[in-house]
mmCIF file of C-alpha atoms in Angstrom:
data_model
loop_
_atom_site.group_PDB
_atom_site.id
_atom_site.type_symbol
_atom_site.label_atom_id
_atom_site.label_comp_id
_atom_site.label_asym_id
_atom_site.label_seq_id
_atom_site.Cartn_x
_atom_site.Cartn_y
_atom_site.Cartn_z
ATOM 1 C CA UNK Q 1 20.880 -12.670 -7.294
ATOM 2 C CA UNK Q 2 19.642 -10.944 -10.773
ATOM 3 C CA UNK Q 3 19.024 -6.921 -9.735
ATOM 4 C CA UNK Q 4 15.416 -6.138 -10.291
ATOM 5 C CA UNK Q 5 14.341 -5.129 -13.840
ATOM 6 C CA UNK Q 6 12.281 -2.709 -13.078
ATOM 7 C CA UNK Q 7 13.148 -0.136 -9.662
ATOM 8 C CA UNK Q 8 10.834 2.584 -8.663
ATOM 9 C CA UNK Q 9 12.202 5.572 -6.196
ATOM 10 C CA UNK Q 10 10.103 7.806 -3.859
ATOM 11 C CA UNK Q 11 7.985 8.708 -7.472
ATOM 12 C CA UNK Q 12 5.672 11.140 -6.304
ATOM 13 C CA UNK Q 13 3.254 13.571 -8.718
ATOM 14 C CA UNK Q 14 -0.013 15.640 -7.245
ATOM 15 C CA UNK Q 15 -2.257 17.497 -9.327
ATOM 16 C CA UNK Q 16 -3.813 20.945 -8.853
ATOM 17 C CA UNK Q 17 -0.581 22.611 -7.945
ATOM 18 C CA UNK Q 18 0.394 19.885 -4.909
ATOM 19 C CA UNK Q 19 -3.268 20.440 -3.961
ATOM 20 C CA UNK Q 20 -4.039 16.698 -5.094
ATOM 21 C CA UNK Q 21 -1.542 14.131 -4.546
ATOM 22 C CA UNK Q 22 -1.366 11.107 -6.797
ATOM 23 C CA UNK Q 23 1.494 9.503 -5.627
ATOM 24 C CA UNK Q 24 3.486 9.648 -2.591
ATOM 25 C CA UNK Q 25 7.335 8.664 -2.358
ATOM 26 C CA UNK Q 26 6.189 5.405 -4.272
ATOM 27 C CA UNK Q 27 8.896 2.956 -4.225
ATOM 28 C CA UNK Q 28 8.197 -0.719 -5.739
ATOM 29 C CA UNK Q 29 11.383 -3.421 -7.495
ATOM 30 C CA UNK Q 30 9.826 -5.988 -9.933
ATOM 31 C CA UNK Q 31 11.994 -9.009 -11.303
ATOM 32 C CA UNK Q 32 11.708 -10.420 -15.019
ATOM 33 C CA UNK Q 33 8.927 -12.485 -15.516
ATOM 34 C CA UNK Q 34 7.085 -11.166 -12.219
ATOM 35 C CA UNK Q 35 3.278 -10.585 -12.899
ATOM 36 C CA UNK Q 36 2.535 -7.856 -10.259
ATOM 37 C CA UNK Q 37 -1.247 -6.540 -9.445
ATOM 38 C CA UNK Q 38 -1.565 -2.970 -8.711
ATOM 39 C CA UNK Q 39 -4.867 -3.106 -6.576
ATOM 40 C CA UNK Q 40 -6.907 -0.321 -5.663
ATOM 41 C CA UNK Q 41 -9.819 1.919 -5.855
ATOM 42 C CA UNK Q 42 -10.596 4.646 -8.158
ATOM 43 C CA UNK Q 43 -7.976 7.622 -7.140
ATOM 44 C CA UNK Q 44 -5.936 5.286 -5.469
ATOM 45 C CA UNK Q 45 -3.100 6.566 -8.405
ATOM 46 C CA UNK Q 46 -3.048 3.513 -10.241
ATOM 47 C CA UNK Q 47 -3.259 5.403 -13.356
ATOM 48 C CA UNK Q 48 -1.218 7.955 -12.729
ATOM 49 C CA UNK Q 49 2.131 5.362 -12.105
ATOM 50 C CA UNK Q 50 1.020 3.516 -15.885
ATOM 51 C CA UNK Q 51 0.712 7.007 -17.336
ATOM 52 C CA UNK Q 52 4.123 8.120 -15.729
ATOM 53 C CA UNK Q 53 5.947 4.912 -16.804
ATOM 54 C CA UNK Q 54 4.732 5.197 -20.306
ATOM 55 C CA UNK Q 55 6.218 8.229 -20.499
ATOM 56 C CA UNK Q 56 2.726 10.535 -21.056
ATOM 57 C CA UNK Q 57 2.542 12.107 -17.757
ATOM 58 C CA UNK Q 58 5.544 14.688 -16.875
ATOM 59 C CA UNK Q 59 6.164 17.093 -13.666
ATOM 60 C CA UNK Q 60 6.653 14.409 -11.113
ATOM 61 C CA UNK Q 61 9.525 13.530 -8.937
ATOM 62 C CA UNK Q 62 11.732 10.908 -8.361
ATOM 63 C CA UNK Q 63 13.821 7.453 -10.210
ATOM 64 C CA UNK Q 64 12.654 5.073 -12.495
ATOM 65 C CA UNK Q 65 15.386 2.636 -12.940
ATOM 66 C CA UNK Q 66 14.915 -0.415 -16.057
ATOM 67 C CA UNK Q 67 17.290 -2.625 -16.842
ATOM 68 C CA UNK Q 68 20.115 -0.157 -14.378
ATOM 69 C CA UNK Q 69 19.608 2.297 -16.726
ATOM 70 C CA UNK Q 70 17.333 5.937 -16.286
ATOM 71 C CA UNK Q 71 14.095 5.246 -18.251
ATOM 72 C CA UNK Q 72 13.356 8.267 -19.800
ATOM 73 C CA UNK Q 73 17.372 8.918 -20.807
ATOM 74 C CA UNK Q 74 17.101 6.720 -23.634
ATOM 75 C CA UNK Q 75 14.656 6.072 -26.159
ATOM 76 C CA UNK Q 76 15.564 3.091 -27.101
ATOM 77 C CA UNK Q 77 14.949 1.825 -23.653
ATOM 78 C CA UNK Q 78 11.173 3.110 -23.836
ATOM 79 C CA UNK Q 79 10.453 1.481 -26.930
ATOM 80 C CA UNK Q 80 11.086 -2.014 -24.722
ATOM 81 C CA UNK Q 81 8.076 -1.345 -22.987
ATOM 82 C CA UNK Q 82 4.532 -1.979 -23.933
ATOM 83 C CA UNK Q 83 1.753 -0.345 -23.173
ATOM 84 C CA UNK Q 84 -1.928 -0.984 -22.664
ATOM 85 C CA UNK Q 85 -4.244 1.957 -21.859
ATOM 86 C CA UNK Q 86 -7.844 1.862 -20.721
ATOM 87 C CA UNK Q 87 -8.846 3.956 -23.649
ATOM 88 C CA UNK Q 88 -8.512 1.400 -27.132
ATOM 89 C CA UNK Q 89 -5.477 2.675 -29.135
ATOM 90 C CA UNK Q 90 -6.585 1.260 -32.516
ATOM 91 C CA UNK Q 91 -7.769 2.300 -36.079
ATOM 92 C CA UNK Q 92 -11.298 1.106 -35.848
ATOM 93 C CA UNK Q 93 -11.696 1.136 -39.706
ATOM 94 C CA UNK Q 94 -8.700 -1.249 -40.321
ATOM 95 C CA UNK Q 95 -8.598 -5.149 -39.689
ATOM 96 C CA UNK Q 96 -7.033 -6.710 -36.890
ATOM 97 C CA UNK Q 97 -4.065 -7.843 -38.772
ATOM 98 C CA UNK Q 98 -3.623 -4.264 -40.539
ATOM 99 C CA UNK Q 99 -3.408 -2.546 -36.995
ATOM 100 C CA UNK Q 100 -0.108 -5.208 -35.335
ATOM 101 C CA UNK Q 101 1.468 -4.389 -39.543
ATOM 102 C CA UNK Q 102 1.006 -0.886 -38.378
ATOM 103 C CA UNK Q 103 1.413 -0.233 -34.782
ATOM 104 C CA UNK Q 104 4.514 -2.487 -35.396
ATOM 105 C CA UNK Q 105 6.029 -0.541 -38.090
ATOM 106 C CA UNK Q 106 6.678 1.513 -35.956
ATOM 107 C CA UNK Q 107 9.267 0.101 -34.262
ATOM 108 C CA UNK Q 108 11.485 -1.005 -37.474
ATOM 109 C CA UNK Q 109 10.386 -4.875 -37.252
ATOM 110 C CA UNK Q 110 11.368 -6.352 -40.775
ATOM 111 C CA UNK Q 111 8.190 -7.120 -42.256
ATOM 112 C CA UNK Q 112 8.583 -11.070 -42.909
ATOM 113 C CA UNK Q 113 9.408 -11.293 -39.143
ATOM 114 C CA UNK Q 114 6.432 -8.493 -37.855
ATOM 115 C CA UNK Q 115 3.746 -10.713 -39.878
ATOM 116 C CA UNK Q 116 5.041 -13.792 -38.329
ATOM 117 C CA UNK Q 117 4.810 -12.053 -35.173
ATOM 118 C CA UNK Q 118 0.919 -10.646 -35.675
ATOM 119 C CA UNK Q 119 -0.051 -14.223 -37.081
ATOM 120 C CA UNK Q 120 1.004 -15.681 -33.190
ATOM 121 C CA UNK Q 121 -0.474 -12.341 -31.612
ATOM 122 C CA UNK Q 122 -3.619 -13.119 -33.256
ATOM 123 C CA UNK Q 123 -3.472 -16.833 -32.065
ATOM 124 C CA UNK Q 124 -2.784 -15.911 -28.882
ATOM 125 C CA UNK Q 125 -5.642 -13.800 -28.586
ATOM 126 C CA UNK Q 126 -8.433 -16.059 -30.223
ATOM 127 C CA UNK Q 127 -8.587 -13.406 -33.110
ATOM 128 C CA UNK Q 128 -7.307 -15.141 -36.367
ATOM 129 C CA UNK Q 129 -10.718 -16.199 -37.779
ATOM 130 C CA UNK Q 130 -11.364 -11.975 -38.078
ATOM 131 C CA UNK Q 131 -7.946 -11.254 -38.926
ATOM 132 C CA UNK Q 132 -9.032 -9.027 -41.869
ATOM 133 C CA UNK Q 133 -12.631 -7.899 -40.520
ATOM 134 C CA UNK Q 134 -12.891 -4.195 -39.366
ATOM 135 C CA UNK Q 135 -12.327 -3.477 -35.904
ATOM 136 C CA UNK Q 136 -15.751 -0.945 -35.989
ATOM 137 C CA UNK Q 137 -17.497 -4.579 -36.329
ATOM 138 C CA UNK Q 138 -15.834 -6.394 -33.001
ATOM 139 C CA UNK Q 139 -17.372 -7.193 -29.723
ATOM 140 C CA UNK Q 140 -15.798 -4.935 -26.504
ATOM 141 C CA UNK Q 141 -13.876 -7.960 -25.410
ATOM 142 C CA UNK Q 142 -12.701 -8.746 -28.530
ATOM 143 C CA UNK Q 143 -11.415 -5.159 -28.945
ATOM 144 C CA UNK Q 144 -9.680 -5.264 -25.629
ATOM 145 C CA UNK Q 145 -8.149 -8.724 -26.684
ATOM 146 C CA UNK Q 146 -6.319 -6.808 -30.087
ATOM 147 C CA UNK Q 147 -5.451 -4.066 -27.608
ATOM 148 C CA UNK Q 148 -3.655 -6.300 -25.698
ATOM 149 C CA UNK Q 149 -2.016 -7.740 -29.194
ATOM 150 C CA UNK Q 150 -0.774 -4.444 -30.005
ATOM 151 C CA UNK Q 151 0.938 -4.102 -26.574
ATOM 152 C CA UNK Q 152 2.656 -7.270 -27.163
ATOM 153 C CA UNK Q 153 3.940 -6.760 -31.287
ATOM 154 C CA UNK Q 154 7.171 -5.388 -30.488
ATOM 155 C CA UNK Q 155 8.207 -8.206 -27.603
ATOM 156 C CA UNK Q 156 8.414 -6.052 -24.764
ATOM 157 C CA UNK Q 157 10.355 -6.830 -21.683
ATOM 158 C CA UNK Q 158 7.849 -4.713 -19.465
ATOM 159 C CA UNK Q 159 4.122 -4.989 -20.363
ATOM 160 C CA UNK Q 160 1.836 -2.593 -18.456
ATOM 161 C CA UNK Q 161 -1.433 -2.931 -18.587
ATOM 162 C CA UNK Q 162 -4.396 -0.342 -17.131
ATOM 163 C CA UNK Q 163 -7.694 -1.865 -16.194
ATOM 164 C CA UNK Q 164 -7.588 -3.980 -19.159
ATOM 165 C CA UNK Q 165 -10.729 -6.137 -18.512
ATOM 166 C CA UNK Q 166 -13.001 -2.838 -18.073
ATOM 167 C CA UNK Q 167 -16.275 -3.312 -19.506
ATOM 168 C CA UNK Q 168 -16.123 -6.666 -20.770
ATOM 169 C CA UNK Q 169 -18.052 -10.165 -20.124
ATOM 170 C CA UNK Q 170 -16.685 -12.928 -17.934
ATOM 171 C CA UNK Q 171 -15.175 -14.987 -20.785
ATOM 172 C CA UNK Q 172 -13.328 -12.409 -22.431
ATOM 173 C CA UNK Q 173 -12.187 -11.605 -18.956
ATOM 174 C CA UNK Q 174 -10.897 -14.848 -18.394
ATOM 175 C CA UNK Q 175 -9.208 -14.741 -21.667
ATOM 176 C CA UNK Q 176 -7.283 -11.539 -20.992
ATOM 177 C CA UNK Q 177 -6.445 -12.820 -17.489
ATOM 178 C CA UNK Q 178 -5.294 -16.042 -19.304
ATOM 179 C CA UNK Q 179 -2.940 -14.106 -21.814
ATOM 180 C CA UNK Q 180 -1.186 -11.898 -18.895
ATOM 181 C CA UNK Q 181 0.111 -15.341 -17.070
ATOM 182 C CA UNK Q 182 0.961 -16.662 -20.041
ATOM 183 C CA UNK Q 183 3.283 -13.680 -20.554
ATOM 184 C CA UNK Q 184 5.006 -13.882 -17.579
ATOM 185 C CA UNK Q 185 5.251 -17.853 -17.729
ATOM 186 C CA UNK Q 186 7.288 -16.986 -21.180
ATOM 187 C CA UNK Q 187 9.531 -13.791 -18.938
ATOM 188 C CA UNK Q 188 7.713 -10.466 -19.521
ATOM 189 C CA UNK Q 189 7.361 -8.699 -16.775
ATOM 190 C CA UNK Q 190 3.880 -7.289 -16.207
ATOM 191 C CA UNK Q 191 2.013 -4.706 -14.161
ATOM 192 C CA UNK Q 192 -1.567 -4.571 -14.226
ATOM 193 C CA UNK Q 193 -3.923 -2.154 -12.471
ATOM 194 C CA UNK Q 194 -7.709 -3.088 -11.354
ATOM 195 C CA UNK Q 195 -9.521 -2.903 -8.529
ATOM 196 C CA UNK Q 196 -10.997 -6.529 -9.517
ATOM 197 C CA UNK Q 197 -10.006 -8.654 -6.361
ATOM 198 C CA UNK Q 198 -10.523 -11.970 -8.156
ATOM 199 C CA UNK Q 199 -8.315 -10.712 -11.107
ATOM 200 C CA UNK Q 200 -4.996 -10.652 -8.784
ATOM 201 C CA UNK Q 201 -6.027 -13.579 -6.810
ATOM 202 C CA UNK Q 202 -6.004 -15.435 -9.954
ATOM 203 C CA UNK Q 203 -3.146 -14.102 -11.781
ATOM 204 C CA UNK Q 204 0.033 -12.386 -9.934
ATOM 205 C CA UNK Q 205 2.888 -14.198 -8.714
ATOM 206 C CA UNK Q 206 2.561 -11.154 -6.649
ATOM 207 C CA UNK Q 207 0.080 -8.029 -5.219
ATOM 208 C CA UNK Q 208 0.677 -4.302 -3.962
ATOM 209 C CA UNK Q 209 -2.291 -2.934 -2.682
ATOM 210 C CA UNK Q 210 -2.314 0.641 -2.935
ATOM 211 C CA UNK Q 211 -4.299 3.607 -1.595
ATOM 212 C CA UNK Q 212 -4.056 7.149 -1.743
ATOM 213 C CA UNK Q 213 -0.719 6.760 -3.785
ATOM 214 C CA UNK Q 214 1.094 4.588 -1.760
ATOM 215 C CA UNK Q 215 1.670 0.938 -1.644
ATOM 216 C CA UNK Q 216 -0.064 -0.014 1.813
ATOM 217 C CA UNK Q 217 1.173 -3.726 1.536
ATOM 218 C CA UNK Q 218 2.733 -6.354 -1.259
ATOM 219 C CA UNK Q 219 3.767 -9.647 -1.535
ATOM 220 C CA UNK Q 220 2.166 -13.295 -2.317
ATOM 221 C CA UNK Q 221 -1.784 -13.307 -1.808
ATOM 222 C CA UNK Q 222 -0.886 -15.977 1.138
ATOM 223 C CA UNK Q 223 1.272 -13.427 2.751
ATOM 224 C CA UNK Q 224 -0.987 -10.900 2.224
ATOM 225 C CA UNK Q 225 -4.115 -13.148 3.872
ATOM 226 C CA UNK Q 226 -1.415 -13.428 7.027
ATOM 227 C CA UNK Q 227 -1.837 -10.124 7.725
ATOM 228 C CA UNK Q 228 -5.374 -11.038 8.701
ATOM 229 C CA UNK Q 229 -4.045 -14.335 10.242
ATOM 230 C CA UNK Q 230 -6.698 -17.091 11.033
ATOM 231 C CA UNK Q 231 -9.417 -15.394 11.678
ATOM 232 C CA UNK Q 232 -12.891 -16.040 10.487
ATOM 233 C CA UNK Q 233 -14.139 -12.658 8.406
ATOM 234 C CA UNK Q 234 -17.553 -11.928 9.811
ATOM 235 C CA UNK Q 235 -20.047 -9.275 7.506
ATOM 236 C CA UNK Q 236 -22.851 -7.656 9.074
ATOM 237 C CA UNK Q 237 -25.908 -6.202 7.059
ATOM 238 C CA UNK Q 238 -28.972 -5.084 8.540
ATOM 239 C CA UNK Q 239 -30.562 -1.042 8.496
ATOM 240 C CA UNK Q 240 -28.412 0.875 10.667
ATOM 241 C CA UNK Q 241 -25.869 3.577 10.723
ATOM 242 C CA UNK Q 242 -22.365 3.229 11.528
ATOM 243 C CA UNK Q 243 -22.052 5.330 14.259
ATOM 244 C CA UNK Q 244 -25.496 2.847 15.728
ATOM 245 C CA UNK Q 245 -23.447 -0.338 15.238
ATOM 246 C CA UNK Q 246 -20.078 0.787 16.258
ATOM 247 C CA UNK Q 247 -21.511 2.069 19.794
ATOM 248 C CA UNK Q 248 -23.271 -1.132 20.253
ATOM 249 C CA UNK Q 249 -20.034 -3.455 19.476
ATOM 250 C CA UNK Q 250 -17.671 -1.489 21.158
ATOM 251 C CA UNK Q 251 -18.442 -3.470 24.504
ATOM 252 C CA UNK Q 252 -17.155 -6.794 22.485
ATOM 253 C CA UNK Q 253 -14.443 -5.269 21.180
ATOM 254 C CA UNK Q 254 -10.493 -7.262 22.624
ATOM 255 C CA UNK Q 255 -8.452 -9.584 20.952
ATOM 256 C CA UNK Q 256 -10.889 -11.884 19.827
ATOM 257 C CA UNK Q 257 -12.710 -9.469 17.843
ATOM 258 C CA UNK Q 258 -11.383 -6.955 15.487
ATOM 259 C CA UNK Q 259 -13.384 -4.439 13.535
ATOM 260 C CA UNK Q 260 -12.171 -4.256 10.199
ATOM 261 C CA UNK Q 261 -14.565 -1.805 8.523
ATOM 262 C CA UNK Q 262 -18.067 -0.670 9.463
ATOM 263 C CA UNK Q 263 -20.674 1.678 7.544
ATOM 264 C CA UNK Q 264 -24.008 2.503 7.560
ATOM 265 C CA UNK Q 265 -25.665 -0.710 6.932
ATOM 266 C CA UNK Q 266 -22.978 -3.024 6.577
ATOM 267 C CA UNK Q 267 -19.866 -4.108 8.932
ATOM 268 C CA UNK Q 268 -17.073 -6.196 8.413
ATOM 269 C CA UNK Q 269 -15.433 -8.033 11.876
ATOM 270 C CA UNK Q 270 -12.837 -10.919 12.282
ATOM 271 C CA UNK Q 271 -13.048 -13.409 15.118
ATOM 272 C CA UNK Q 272 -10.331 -15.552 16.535
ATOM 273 C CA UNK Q 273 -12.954 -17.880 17.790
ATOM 274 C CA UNK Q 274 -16.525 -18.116 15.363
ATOM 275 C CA UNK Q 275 -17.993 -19.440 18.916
ATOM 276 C CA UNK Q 276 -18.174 -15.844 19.772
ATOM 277 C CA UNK Q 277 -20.374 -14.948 16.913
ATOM 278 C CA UNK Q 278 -23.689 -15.958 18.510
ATOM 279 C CA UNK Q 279 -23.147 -14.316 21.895
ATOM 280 C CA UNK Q 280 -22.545 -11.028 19.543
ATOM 281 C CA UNK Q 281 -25.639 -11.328 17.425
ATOM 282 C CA UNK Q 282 -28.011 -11.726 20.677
ATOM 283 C CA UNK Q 283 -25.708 -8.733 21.799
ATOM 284 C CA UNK Q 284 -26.535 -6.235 18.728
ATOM 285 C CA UNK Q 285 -30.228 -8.062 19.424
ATOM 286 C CA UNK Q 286 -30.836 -6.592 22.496
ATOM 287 C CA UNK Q 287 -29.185 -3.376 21.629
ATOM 288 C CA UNK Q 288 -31.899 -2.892 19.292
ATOM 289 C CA UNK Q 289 -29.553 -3.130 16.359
ATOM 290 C CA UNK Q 290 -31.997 -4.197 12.901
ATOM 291 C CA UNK Q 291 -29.891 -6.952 11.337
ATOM 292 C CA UNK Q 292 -31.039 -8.419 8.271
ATOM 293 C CA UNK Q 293 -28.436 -10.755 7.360
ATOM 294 C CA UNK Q 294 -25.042 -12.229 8.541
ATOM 295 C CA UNK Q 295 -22.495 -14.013 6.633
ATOM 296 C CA UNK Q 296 -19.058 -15.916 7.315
ATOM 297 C CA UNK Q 297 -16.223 -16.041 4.877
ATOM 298 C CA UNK Q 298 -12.101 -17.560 5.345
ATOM 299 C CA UNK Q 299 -9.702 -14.824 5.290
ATOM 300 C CA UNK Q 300 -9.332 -13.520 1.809
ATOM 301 C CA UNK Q 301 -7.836 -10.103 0.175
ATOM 302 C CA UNK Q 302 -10.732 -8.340 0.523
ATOM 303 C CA UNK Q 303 -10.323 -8.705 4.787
ATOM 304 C CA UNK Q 304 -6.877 -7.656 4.018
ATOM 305 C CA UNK Q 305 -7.845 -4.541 2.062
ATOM 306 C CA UNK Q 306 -10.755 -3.903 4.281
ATOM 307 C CA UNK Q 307 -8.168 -4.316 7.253
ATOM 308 C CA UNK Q 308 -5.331 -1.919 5.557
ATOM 309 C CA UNK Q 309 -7.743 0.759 4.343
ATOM 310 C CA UNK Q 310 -10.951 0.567 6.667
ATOM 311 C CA UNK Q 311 -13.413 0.435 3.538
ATOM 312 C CA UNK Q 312 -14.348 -1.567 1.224
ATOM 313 C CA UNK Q 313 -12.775 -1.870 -2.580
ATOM 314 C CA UNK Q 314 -15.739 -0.427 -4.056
ATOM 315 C CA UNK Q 315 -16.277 2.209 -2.346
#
């Protein structure tokens, strides 16, 4: 069995002299070609791992191990990592194919092969028509699309990417999603952040949900869903506050029933047995609960996260 290509060790950095902790003993092995989501809400330290892995964020502690080697001995090593930030990392008054000649310069690509090399990028990212246009005068998604081209010039064998469908529509979404499997299919290995649920459902061979700078649980999304198991996910909407609704459940409460999360006007339950979802409602009824609306999903990631964490992803 291959070692993993990329090992993390007990990384841990907090801000505000220890006062704010990003990460906590963080510890995650990734294989070539692995697609990993890193999901998680705002603060959750998603961030803070990219930044430390790209090498822009110092003062933290602990390994980070790629290809058995220390990644930030070498150089060398670095520069077989690519990097996509949240914040466009572009010259807005150049073209499209002018930014991969540059950005790829940099790495000492001879020039026949680098323009061979943009030329594919720019196929791969639905940008060759505008190859020459200025970047000032592209949509957002098409922006984040070349930002994802310039990530890819120098062939990395690590791609990490930071929220890198922020702020765009659905089908440039989908294209970006699109590109990132495509990657792995060929043996990149990627890490994305979001805290898009569909996003990892629909892309990663595999998921780490993380919280508070630590990975709360990873694996397959139908591993993660067993953590959940069968049951039926139950949300509960109506005008009341949580403290209101959790004293009038808590009667109902054993193994049937399990409260996943609960605030003021909305709670989340799973139920072995949806026959017990009726006797509930007229329950909460005659509690004088004010329920507005009830609806009944499968298990999915979100009842995991809710289940992990106790809120929901946006909150």
């Amino acid at each position: 069995m291959q070692p993993p290509i990329l090992e993390i060790k007990n990384l841990s950095k907090a801000y505000d002299h220890g006062k704010n902790p990003a990460l906590v003993n963080f510890s995650l092995g990734l294989n070539k070609g692995e697609v990993l989501g890193l999901l998680g809400p705002n603060g959750a330290g998603k961030t803070t791992l990219i930044s430390i892995l790209s090498g822009t964020l110092r003062d933290f502690s602990g390994s980070v191990v790629f290809k058995g080697m220390d990644l930030f001995a070498d150089r060398q090593l670095r520069n077989q990592i690519g990097i996509v930030p949240q914040e466009m990392a572009f010259y807005e008054e150049l073209g499209a194919m002018e930014n991969l000649m540059f950005w790829g310069g940099l790495y000492s690509i001879p020039e026949k092969e680098l323009k061979k090399r943009a030329q594919d990028l720019l196929a791969l990212v639905e940008l060759s028509s505008r190859a020459k246009e200025p970047i000032k005068k592209f949509s957002g998604g098409m922006k984040r699309r070349l930002n994802v081209a310039i990530g890819l010039i120098h062939q990395p064998e690590l791609l990490l990417l930071d929220e890198p469908t922020v702020g765009i529509d659905v089908q440039a979404k989908v294209s970006i999603l699109d590109i990132i499997r495509q990657v792995g299919l060929q043996g990149t290995t990627v890490v994305f952040t979001t805290h898009q649920l569909a996003e990892v459902e629909q892309t990663c061979s595999r998921i780490a949900i993380m919280d508070k700078g630590i990975i709360l649980a990873q694996g397959t999304l139908n591993e993660l869903i067993r953590i959940v198991g069968e049951k039926d996910i139950v949300i509960v909407s109506g005008e009341f506050s949580a403290d209101r609704f959790s004293d009038a459940i808590k009667p109902l409460i054993h193994n049937d029933i399990e409260i996943l999360s609960i605030t003021d006007n909305e709670a989340h339950l799973a139920f072995a047995n949806s026959e017990g979802i009726p006797g509930m409602m007229q329950h909460l009824f005659q509690q004088h609960v004010s329920l507005a609306d009830l609806k009944i999903k499968s298990p999915n990631l979100e009842a995991v996260f809710l289940k992990l964490t106790g809120r929901s992803l946006r909150d």
